[in-house]
Coordinates of C-alpha atoms and ligand atoms in Angstrom, one line a residue:
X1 CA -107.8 -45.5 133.7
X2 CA -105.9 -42.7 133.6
X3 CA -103.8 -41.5 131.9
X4 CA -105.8 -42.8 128.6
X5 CA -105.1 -40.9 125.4
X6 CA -108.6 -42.5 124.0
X7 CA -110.1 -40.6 126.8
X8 CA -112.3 -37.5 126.4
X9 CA -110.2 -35.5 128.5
X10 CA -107.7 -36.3 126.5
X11 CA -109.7 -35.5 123.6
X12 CA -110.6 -32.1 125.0
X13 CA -107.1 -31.0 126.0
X14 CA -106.3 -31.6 122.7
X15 CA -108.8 -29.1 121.1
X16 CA -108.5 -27.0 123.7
X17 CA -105.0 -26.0 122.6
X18 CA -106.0 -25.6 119.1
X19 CA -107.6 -22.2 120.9
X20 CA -106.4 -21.8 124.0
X21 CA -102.6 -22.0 124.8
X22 CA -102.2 -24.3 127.1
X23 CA -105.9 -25.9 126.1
X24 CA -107.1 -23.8 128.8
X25 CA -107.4 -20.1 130.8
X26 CA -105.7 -21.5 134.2
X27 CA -102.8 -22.9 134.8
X28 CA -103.5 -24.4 138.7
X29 CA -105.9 -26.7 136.5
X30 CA -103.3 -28.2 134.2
X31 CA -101.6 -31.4 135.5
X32 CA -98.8 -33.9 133.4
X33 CA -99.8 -35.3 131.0
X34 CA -103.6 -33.8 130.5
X35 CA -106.3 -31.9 133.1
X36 CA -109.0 -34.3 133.4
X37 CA -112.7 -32.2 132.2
X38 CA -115.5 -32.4 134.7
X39 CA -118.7 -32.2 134.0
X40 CA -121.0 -32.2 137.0
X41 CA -120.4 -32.0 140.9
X42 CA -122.8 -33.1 144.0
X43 CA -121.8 -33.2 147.4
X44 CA -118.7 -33.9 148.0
X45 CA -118.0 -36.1 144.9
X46 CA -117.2 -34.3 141.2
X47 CA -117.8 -36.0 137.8
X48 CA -115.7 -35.8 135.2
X49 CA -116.3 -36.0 131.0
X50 CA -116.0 -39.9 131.4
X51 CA -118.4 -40.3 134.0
X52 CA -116.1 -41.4 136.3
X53 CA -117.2 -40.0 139.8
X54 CA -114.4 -38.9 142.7
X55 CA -114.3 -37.7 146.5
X56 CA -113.3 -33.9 145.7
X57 CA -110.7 -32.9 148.0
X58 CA -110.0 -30.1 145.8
X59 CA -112.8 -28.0 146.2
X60 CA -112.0 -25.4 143.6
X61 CA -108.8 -24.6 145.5
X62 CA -110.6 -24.0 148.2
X63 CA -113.8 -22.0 147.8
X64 CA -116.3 -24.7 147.5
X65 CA -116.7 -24.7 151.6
X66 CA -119.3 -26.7 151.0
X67 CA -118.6 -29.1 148.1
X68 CA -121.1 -28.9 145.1
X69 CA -124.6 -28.0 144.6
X70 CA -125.1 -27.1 148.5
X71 CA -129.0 -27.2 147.9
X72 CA -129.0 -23.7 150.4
X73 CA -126.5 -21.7 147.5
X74 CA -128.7 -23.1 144.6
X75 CA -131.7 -22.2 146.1
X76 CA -130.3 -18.6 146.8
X77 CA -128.6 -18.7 143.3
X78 CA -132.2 -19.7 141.6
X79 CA -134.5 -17.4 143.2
X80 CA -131.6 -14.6 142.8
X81 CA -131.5 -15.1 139.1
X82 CA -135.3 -15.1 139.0
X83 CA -135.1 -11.7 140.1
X84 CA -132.1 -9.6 138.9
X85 CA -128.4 -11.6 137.4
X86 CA -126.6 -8.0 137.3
X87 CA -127.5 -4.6 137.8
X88 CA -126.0 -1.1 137.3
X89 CA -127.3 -0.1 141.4
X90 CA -126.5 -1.5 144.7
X91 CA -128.6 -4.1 146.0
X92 CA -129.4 -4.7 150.0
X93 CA -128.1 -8.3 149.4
X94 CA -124.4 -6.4 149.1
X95 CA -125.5 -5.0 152.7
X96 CA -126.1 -8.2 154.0
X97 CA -123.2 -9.9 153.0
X98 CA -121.2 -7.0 154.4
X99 CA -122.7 -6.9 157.9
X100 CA -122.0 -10.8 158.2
X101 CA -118.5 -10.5 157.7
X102 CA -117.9 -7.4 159.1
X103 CA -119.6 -8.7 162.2
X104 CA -117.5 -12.0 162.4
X105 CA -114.1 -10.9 161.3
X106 CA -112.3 -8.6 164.2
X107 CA -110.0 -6.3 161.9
X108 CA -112.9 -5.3 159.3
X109 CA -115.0 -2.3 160.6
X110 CA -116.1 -1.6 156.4
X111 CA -115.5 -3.9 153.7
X112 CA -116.0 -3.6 149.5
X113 CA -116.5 -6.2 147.4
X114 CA -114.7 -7.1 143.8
X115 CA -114.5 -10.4 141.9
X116 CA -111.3 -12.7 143.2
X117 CA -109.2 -12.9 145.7
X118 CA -106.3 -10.9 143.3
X119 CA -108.2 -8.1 143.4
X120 CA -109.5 -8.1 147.2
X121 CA -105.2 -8.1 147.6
X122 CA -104.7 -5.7 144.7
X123 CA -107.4 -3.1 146.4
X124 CA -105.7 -3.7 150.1
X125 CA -102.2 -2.6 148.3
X126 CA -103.7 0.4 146.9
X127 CA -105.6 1.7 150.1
X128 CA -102.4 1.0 152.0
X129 CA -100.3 2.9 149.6
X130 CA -102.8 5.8 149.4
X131 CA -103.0 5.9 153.5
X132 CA -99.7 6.5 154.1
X133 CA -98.5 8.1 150.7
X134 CA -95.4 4.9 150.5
X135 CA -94.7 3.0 147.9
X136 CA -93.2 -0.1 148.7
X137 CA -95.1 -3.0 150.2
X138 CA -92.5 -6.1 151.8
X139 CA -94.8 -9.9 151.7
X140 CA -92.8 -13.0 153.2
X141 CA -90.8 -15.6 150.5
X142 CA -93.0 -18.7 149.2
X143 CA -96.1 -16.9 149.8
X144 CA -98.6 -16.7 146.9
X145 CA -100.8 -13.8 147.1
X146 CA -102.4 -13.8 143.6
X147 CA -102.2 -12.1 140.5
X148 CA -101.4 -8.2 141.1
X149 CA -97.6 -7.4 139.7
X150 CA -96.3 -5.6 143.1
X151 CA -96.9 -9.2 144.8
X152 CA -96.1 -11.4 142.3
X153 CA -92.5 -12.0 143.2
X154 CA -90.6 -15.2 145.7
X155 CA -93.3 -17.2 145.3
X156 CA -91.5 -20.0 144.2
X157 CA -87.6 -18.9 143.8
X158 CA -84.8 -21.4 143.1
X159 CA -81.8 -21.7 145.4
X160 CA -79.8 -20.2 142.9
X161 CA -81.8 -16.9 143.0
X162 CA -82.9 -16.4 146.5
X163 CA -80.1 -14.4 147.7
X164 CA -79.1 -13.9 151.4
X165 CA -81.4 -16.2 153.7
X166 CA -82.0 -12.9 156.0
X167 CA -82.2 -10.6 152.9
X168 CA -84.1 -12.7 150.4
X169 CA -83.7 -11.3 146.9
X170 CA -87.0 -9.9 144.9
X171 CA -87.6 -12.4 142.2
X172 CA -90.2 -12.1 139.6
X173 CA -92.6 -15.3 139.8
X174 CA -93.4 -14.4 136.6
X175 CA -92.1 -12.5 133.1
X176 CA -93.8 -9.6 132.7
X177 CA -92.8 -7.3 135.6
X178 CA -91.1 -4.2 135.3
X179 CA -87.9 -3.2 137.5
X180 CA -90.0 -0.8 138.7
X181 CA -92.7 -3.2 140.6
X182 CA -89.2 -5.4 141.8
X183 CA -87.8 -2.2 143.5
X184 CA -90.9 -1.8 145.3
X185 CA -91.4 -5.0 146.1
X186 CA -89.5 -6.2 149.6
X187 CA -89.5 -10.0 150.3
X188 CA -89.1 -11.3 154.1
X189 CA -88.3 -14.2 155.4
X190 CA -90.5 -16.0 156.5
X191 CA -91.2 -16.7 160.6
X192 CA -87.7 -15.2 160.8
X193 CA -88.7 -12.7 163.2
X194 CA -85.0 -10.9 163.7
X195 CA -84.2 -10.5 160.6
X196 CA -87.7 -9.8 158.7
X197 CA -87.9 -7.3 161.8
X198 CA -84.7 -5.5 160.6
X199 CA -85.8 -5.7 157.2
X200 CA -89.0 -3.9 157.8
X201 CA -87.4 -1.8 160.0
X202 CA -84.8 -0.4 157.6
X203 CA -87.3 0.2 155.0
X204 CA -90.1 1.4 157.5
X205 CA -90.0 4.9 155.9
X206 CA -90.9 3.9 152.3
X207 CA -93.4 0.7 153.2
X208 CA -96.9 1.2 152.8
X209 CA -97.9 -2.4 154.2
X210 CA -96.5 -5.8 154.9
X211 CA -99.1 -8.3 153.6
X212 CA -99.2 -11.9 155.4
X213 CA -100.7 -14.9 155.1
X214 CA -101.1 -16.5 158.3
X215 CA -101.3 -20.0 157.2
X216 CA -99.4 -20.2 153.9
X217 CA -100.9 -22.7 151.3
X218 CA -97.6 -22.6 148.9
X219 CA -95.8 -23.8 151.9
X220 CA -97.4 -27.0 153.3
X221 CA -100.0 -24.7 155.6
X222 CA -96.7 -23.7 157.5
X223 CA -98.2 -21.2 160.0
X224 CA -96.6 -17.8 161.1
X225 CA -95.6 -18.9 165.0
X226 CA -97.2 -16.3 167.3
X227 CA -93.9 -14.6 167.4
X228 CA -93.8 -13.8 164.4
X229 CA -97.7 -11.9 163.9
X230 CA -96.4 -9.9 166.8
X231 CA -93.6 -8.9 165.9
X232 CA -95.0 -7.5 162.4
X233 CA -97.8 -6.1 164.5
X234 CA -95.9 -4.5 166.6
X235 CA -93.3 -3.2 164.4
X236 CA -95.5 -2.2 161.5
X237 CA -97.3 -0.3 164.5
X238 CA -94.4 1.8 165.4
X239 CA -93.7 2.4 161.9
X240 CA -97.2 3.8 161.0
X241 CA -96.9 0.8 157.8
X242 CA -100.4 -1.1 157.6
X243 CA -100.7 -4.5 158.4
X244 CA -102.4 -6.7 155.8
X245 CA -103.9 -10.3 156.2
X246 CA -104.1 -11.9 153.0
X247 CA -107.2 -14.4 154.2
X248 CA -108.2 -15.4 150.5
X249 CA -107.4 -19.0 151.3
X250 CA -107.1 -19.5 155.1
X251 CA -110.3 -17.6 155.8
X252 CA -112.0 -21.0 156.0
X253 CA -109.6 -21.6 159.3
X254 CA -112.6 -20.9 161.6
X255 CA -115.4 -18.4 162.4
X256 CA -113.6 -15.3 162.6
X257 CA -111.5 -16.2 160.2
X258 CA -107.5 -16.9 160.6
X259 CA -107.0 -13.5 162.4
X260 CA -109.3 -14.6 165.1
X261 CA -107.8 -17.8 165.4
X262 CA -104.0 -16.3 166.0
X263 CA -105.5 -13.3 167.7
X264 CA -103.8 -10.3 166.0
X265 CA -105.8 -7.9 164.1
X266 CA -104.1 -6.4 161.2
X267 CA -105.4 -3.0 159.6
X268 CA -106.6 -4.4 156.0
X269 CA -108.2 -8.2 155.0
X270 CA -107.8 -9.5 151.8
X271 CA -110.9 -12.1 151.5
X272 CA -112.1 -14.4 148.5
X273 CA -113.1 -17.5 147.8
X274 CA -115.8 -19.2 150.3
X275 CA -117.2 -16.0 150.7
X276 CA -118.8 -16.0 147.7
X277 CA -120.5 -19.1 148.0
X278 CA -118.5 -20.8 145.2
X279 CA -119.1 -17.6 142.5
X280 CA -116.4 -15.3 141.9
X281 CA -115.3 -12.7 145.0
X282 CA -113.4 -11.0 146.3
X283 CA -113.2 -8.4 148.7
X284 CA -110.9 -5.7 151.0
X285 CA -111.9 -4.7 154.3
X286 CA -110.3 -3.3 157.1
X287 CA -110.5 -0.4 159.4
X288 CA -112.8 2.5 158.5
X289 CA -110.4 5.2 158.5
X290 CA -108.3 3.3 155.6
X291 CA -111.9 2.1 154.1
X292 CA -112.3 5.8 153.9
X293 CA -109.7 6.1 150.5
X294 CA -112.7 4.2 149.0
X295 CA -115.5 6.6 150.1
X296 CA -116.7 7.7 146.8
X297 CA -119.3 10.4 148.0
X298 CA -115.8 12.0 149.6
X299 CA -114.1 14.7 146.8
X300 CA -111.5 14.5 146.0
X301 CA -112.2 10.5 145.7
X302 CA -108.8 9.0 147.0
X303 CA -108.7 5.4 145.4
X304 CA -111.3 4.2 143.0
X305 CA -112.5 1.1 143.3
X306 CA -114.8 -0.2 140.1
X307 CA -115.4 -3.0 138.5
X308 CA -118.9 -3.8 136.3
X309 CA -119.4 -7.1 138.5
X310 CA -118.4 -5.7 141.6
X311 CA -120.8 -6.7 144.5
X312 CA -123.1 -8.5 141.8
X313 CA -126.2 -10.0 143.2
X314 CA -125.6 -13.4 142.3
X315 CA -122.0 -13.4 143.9
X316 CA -123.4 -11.9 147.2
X317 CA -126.9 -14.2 147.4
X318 CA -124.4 -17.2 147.0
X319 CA -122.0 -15.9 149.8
X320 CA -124.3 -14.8 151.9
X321 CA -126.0 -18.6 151.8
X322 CA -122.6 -20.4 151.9
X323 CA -121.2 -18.4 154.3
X324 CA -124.8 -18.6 156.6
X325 CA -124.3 -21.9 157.1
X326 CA -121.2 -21.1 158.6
X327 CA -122.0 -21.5 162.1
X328 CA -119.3 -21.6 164.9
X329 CA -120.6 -25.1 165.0
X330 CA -120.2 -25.7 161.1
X331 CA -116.3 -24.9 161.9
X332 CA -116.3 -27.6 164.7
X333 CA -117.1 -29.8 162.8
X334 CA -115.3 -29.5 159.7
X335 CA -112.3 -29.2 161.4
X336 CA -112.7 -32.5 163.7
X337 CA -112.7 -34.0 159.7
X338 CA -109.7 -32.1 159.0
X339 CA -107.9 -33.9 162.6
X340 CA -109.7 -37.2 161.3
X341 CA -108.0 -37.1 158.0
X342 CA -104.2 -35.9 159.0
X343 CA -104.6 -38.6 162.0
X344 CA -105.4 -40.8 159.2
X345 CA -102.8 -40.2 156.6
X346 CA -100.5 -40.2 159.4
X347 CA -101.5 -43.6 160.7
X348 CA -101.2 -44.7 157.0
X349 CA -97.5 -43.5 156.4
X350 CA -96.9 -45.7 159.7
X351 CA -98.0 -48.3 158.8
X352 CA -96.8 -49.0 155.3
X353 CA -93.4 -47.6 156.6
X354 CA -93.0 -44.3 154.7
X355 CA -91.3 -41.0 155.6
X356 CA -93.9 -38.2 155.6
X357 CA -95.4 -34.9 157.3
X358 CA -98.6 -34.1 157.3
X359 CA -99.1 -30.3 157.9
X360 CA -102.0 -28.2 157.9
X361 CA -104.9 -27.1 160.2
X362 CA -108.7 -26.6 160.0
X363 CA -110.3 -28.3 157.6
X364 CA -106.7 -27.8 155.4
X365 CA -104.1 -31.1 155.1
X366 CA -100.9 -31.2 153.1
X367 CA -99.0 -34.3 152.7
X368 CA -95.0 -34.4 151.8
X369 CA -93.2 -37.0 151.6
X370 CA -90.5 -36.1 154.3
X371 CA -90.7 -35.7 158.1
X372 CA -88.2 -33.3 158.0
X373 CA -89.7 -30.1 160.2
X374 CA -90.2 -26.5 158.1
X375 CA -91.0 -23.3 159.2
X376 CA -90.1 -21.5 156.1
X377 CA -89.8 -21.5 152.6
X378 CA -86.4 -22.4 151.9
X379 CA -86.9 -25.4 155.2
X380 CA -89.3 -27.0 153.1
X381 CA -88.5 -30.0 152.2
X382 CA -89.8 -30.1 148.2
X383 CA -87.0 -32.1 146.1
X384 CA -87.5 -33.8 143.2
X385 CA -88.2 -37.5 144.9
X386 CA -91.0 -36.1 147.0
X387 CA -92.3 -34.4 144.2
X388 CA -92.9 -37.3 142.2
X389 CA -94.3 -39.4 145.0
X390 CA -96.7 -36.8 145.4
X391 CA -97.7 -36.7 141.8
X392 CA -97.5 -40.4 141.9
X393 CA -99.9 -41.0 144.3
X394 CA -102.3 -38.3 143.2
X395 CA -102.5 -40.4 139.5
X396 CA -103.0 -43.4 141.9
X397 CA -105.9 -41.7 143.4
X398 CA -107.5 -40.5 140.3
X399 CA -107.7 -43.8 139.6
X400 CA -109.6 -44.7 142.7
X401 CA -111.8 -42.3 143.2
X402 CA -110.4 -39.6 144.9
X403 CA -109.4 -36.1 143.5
X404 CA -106.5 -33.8 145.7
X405 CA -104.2 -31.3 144.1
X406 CA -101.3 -32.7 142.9
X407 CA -99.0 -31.3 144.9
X408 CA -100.3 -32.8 147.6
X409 CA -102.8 -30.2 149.4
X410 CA -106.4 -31.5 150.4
X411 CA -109.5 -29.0 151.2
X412 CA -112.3 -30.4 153.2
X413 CA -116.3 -29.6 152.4
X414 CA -119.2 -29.6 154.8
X415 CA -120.3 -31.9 152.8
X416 CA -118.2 -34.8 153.7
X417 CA -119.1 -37.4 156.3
X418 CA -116.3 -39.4 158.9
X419 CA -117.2 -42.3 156.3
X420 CA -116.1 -40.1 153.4
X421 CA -113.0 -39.4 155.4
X422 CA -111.7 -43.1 156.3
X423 CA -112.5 -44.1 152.7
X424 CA -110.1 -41.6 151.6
X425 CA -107.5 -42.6 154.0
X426 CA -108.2 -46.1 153.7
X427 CA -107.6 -45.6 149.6
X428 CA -104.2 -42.9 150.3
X429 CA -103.2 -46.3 152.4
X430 CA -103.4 -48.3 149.3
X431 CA -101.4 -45.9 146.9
X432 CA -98.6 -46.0 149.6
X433 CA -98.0 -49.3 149.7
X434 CA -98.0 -49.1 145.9
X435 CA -95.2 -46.5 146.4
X436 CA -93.4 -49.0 148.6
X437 CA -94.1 -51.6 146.0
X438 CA -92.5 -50.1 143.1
X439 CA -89.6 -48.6 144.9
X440 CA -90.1 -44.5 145.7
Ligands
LIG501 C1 -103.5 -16.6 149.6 C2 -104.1 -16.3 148.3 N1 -104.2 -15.0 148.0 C3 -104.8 -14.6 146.8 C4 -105.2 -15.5 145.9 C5 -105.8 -15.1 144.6 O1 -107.2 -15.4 144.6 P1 -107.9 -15.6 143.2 O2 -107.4 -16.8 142.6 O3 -109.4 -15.6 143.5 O4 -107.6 -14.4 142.4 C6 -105.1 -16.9 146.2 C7 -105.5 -17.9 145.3 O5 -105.3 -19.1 145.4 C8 -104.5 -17.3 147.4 O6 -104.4 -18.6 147.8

C-alpha cells in the first residue's frame, strides 16, 4: 500500500536527500509524501522498487510514445551502441532523422538537434532574436515552456500577482531571474485574441517572436481556438515578429504534428520528447532563411548552436525508430484510445454522480474535478477542493495499479490495448465512488 514508510521508496527518498536536495534532480517526479522508485518498464505497464507493476499513463511526461522497451527502439538502441555511443563527427543517422521530420512537419524546411525540449525552445528564442535583431519575446499566461530564463515567467501566477486580465503582469515562475529577462519578457493572455492582439501590437517593434503552444499541458490541454493562431499569425506577420510553436509536448497530437492539425504554420518549431524515441532531444526547426543564423560554414557565424551530445547517435537511432512507427495510421489509432478513455472517464463521473471535465485531445486526457468551461489560464477551474480530489484519486490509483500524473493529466502509449483502456476506466470508476464515499 502506499503510502508505506517501511517501503523502499520510502527508503530511497530518504537517502536520496542525504545527497540530493529534494532526494532527487527533478522536481515533476516528486509527489506528497515520497516519489515512488521504479525499476523496470515493459509495454505499457512500469515496475516500481517493490515490485509492484502499474498501467503507465505517465509515460515519462510524454515522450515514451510508445510505452517501454518498444522492442523496434531497443533493437535500434542495441545495434547503435554496438557501433558508435558518441562521437566527435556527424553521423548519417542525424540525416535521417532530419528528413523525417522535416518531411512530416509543414513549418520546418531545416531543423538542428540538441538534448531537451528547453533547449529546442532556448535555440528557437535565440534564432528569433538574431533574425530580427529584437529583444523581447511575448508567450501566453499558464504556459510552461521549459527551463530557459526569458520564458520562465506566468506559468503558474497567483491571483494576487497576475495583474490586469488584458495586460497580465510578468511574473518570475521561478527565483533566480534578473529584472532584465522580466522586462523582456511579455505575457499574453491567453485565447484573448483582442487584447493579446493589442498587446503584440504595441510592442511589435521590440518583439523578436511570440512563442505558443497550441495545446497547453499546464492548462488542462485547453487549445488555442482557431481564432486565436490566426490572429498571432497574422499579426506577427505584419509585424515582421517570428512566430514560434513550442510542439515539445503536443507534437504527439498527430502526424504533422499540432501545426498540421490546427493548420497554421508558424516560422520556428520547438520539438522534444517522442522524437527521440524516449532518449534525451531536443530540437529547433523552422524556415531555412532563420535556420540560416545556425549555418556554421557561413562567417561571420550568427548564432552558435553546440552542445557535446548534440545530434548523438543513440538519441537519433532511437527517434528515428520510435518516430518510424509513427504512421498516419499509428496516430489513428492512438487517438481512438485517447476518445476511448475521455468517453470513459466521462461515463464514470456520470455515473457515480461527480462534477468533472475531461479535457484534452489525441492521445492526451486531463481530468478536473469541475465542469466549469475554461479557455484560459485564469478560467481554469484549479481550487484547492479539486486539487485534492485529484491527488486523492491519483493515491487511489497507485494503489490499484495504475500510474497518471498527479495533477490529473494522462498520456497514452502505442502500446496500450482497448482492454488496457476500460480497465483503467473501470479502476478511475472505483476511486470515484471512493471520493463520493468519504465526502470530497
Ligand atoms: C510545452 C513544453 N515545452 C518545453 C518543455 C521542456 O522540455 P524538457 O523537459 O525536455 O526540457 C516541456 C516539458 O515538459 C513542455 O511541456
Amino acid at each position: 500500500m502506499y503510502p508505506d514508510p517501511n517501503s523502499r521508496s520510502a527508503q530511497l527518498f530518504e537517502r536520496g536527500q542525504r545527497v540530493m536536495p529534494g532526494g532527487n534532480s527533478r522536481v515533476g517526479v516528486m509527489f506528497e509524501p515520497y516519489p515512488l522508485y521504479a525499476v523496470s518498464g515493459s509495454g505499457c505497464r512500469v515496475t516500481d522498487v517493490e515490485g509492484v507493476e502499474r498501467i503507465d499513463f505517465v509515460n515519462n511526461w510524454s515522450s515514451l510514445i510508445h510505452g517501454h522497451s518498444n522492442p523496434e527502439v531497443l533493437d535500434a538502441i542495441a545495434s547503435q551502441s554496438q557501433r558508435l555511443l558518441a562521437v566527435g563527427m556527424p553521423t548519417e543517422v542525424e540525416i535521417e532523422l532530419a528528413e523525417l521530420l522535416t518531411a512530416r512537419v509543414p513549418g520546418v524546411e531545416q531543423i538542428r538537434f540538441s538534448n531537451s525540449g528547453s533547449e529546442g525552445v532556448v535555440f528557437a528564442l535565440r534564432a528569433a532574436k538574431a533574425f530580427t535583431g529584437r529583444a523581447k519575446i511575448a508567450k501566453a499566461e499558464g504556459a510552461y515552456h521549459g527551463n530557459a530564463d526569458s520564458i520562465e515567467v506566468s506559468v503558474a501566477p497567483s491571483p494576487k500577482r497576475w495583474g490586469d486580465e488584458h495586460a497580465p503582469n510578468t511574473v518570475a515562475a521561478t527565483e533566480g531571474l534578473t529584472d532584465g529577462v522580466l522586462r523582456d519578457s511579455i505575457v499574453l493572455p491567453f485565447n484573448d485574441v483582442e487584447a493579446s492582439r493589442q498587446l503584440i501590437e504595441a510592442h511589435a517593434a521590440e518583439l523578436a517572436a511570440v512563442v505558443i503552444d497550441p495545446v497547453v499541458s499546464r492548462m488542462g490541454f485547453v487549445q488555442a481556438t482557431p481564432e486565436y493562431l490566426t490572429m498571432v499569425r497574422d499579426v506577427t506577420t505584419a509585424h515582421g515578429i517570428l512566430l514560434i510553436f513550442d510542439e515539445v509536448f503536443s507534437f504527439r497530437v498527430g502526424y504533422h504534428g499540432a501545426q498540421g492539425e490546427v493548420g497554421i504554420t508558424p516560422d520556428l518549431t520547438a520539438m522534444g520528447k517522442i522524437i527521440g524515441g524516449g532518449l534525451p532531444v531536443g530540437a529547433t526547426g523552422g524556415r531555412a532563411d532563420v535556420m540560416a543564423v545556425f549555418d556554421q560554414t557561413k562567417k561571420p557565424l550568427r548564432v552558435e548552436h553546440g552542445g557535446t551530445y548534440n545530434a548523438n547517435p543513440m538519441t537519433m537511432a532511437a527517434g528515428l525508430a520510435a518516430m518510424r512507427q509513427m504512421t498516419p495510421e499509428a496516430y489513428t489509432r492512438l487517438n481512438a484510445l485517447g476518445d476511448r478513455l475521455r468517453d470513459g472517464i466521462r461515463s464514470a463521473l456520470g455515473e457515480v454522480g461527480l462534477a468533472g471535465g475531461v479535457h484534452g485531445c489525441a492521445s492526451m486526457v486531463a481530468l478536473i474535478f469541475n465542469d466549469a468551461p475554461f479557455t484560459n489560464y485564469r478560467e481554469l477551474p484549479l481550487r484547492r477542493r479539486e486539487a485534492e480530489m485529484v491527488y486523492a484519486l491519483h493515491r487511489y490509483l497507485l494503489n490499484h495499479g495504475v500510474t497518471i500524473i498527479p495533477h490529473g493529466l494522462m498520456l497514452l502509449s502505442t502500446a496500450m490495448t482497448e482492454d488496457d483502456i476500460d480497465e483503467t476506466v473501470a479502476t478511475m470508476r472505483d476511486g470515484m465512488q471512493m471520493l463520493v464515499e468519504t465526502g470530497f
